[in-house]
Amino acid sequence: MDEPRGWRLGRAERLALTLGPLLVVFFLAYLPLLQVAAKPGPSTLAEVLSDPAVKRVAAFTFKQALVSAALSVALGAPAGALMALRRPRGSGLVSALSLVAFMSPPMVVAVGFRAVYGRGGVLSSLVPQLRVLGEGFWGIIAAHVFYNSPIALNLVYTALSAVPRDLVDSSRLFGSRLDTVRRVLIPYAAPALAASFVLAYMYCFTSFAIPITIGASPRYNTLESYLYTVYRFLYTDPGQAARAASALALLQVSLLAPFAAIYVILSRKLPHAPVGEAARPGGRPGVLAPAYMVFLAAFYALPLTSIYLRALLDPYTGKVSLSGYRGVLGEEFRSVVQTSHAAVLANTAYYAYMVVLISLVVSTLLAVSESRLTEIIAVSVIAVSPATLGLALYLAYSGIGARWLLIILAHVAAGLPIVSRPIVLGFQRVLSREIVDPLRLYSKSMVDGFLNVLAPLLRNQYLVAASLAAVVSLGEFGATMMLHTRDTITLSIAVHKLAAARRPQMAFAEASILTTLSLALLVFMARWRQRWL
Amino acid sequence: MAVVELREVWKSYGAKTVLRGLSLEAPAGRITAVLGPSGSGKTTMLRIIAGLEEPDRGAVLMDGRDVTSLEPRERGVSMVFQYPALFPHMTAYENIMFAARRLRLPRDELDARIRMLANLLEIDDILDKRPGQLSGGQQQRVALARALVVEPRVLLLDEPLSHIDARLRESLKLLIRRIRVELGITMIYVTHDQDEALEVGDKVAVLVDGVIVAEGDEPYTLYLKPGHPEAARLFLHNMVPVGLSDQPVWPWTGNFKGSDAVAGFPPEAVRLGEGPWEGVVEDVVAQRGRILVVLRVGETVVRCYVPHGGHVPRTGDRVRFGLDEGLVSVYRG
């Protein structure tokens, strides 16, 4: 019999638990967004919407997002299905590399693609035809597929891993193999396929670092990068710049909101099965499967490894050289980035630390509330692009004056849909009758129960969430670009500045530092074996 | 130990009403077994006594004191669940100690208490193991130790043996009886198994669709004459529709002709080998300690036992039988 579970709480306590996280998300994202909505006024809105440049940018944004999302699903979904159903050799490695790819800082991915496929790239210097993947439209698409195919891979893998073995066995007993695929596997995988397409579309729609680094031309502006250009460079009057950027932000949010709503609906249909429960209909992986695994492993690993290669090799002599690292630590860095490398590292570390602390508290509030509305509102933040978030926070809270605080809040909001997930899932698992009932009977108090039972049981989820929050903060680009000042530059922004100033070896060296930090966190996270994507 | 009393307790989940004015008294220091089919509200009743659920209406009293609004930990109640519900990150010892700390006694005293219970429940050698390393029976005994270590006034047992293999179930039933004798705790034991209810309970109550339909302080007497058709069905009595039957074999047919009356009697009421009626043996089933014979009599089926040392008929045999009419109840409507 389905009876309510959880603590016996009064109406006021329940209301507080629901309202608390709602208020946090409201102040973090929705109140700032209201400021954006109020900013432009009808005339600016009409002006911006009728601007041919905006129409061109919007059309390109839509086109590249659609192609990128379709190709991401086309590459990732078969791999996920293959890994869940046949487990070809190398599945574990591809799975790990795909997660590294997904969590890599956008600037690292952009620089990594140039390192492999761009001018003088590791592969493009051997096969010149591959340069198409290092620049222009197809370069942007390839980098987006690198970034987003892991979503399809992991969601489809998890979905098919959750198919009960009994279901597959009885389907095979009473029907054909095709019946098993049609009636069991496809219904299980369909929400994951749809969710990965929608998620990939949204991420590509709001892409910033990749179009400005790989596209490197106004032709390849997305609404996100154009919003930044409008806000920072197009107007001399800051008020007019804010109004025009707000109009663009509104356009972007309204174009993304339906997709976010669809994702919220789909995300509730996604299973959260632990690894290792796959129902395998049988059969051998064949010859193509290992080849596919090798291709994916190379596709995911090359951009990151090439960053290290390019950072260590002199572009002219081809010999090992530490000049990139020397440049990063020297005066040249200060002249380009306009602050010291130590300050950049200190900013990055401090922001990540604060983002971890705040994200864990907010995620806990979301998890404890057990309210569907709260969860939906947290996930819906995904419709707000990083640049919009940066602009919105600036408009709402610039009076505070502390730009570092706005950057931290932006990182928390940007990471919330991902960071809160392991904690929310952990609470859903742990707050079962098997745990809660004896806890209520035998613990000395609620605090005693939380500290002695819930906290130890949720330790792994918290460690994973903390690592995710730190990785998101390390790599966050869009909001930080909008908000940063000379005193608040982070590693991601420094990589961009070095690449834009045509200091490739220094950019690769700086990107390698950022990659190392992210990788260290991802390796730490992998220890706790919690699924989060 | 305490007298537990439920007074007119109602509980609904959405549109589904689970308890419908349930009233029950569990006497102090005795085991009250509550027998009921799945979905009859057994677990909800226990959770309301424990304070894990709030009733919509009605009251829970312990020794005459209304405890309905008290938190679970304030009621002096322990509960052993259908699932062992041990904390997976703690050893057996730590699980028991977690509950024991509530007594606020010196650590060595708590330790001595745990060792004594571990000895009683024969879990001394598994105290350092985590639940994942224990069998279902071992886990359930640890759960029992955790429930007992807090010296509860009332111990609630929610089908604690349902996931345990038959051999171990026997020894745990005896153990629960022994705990009642040695510690004198008031226990309420719910189960869907009529044999278990009769074996464990000092008092048996039958819960059907959210109300107690039959209860008795002498379980075997209640079993023989439950006084309610649903209770009789749960005790696996023969239920013979008498009013609609055209068969002249039944003595009471004439009295209830045309009604929807049902005659119920336990298999023990049937005397095989002698009597005015005849049936055909459909099946002979060897059960533990007895042999069950299934007879076809006209349109109906009658189940009865071969007494120890008695003649065992074969399938297809025609046999005569009589009835202990004192054990036959006729239920109308």
PDB file of C-alpha atoms in Angstrom, chain A residues 233 284 526:
ATOM      1  CA  PHE A 233      31.137  46.730 -26.916  1.00  0.00           C
ATOM      2  CA  ARG A 284      28.339 -10.707 -29.319  1.00  0.00           C
ATOM      3  CA  ALA A 526      34.830   8.843  -9.830  1.00  0.00           C
TER       4      ALA A 526
END
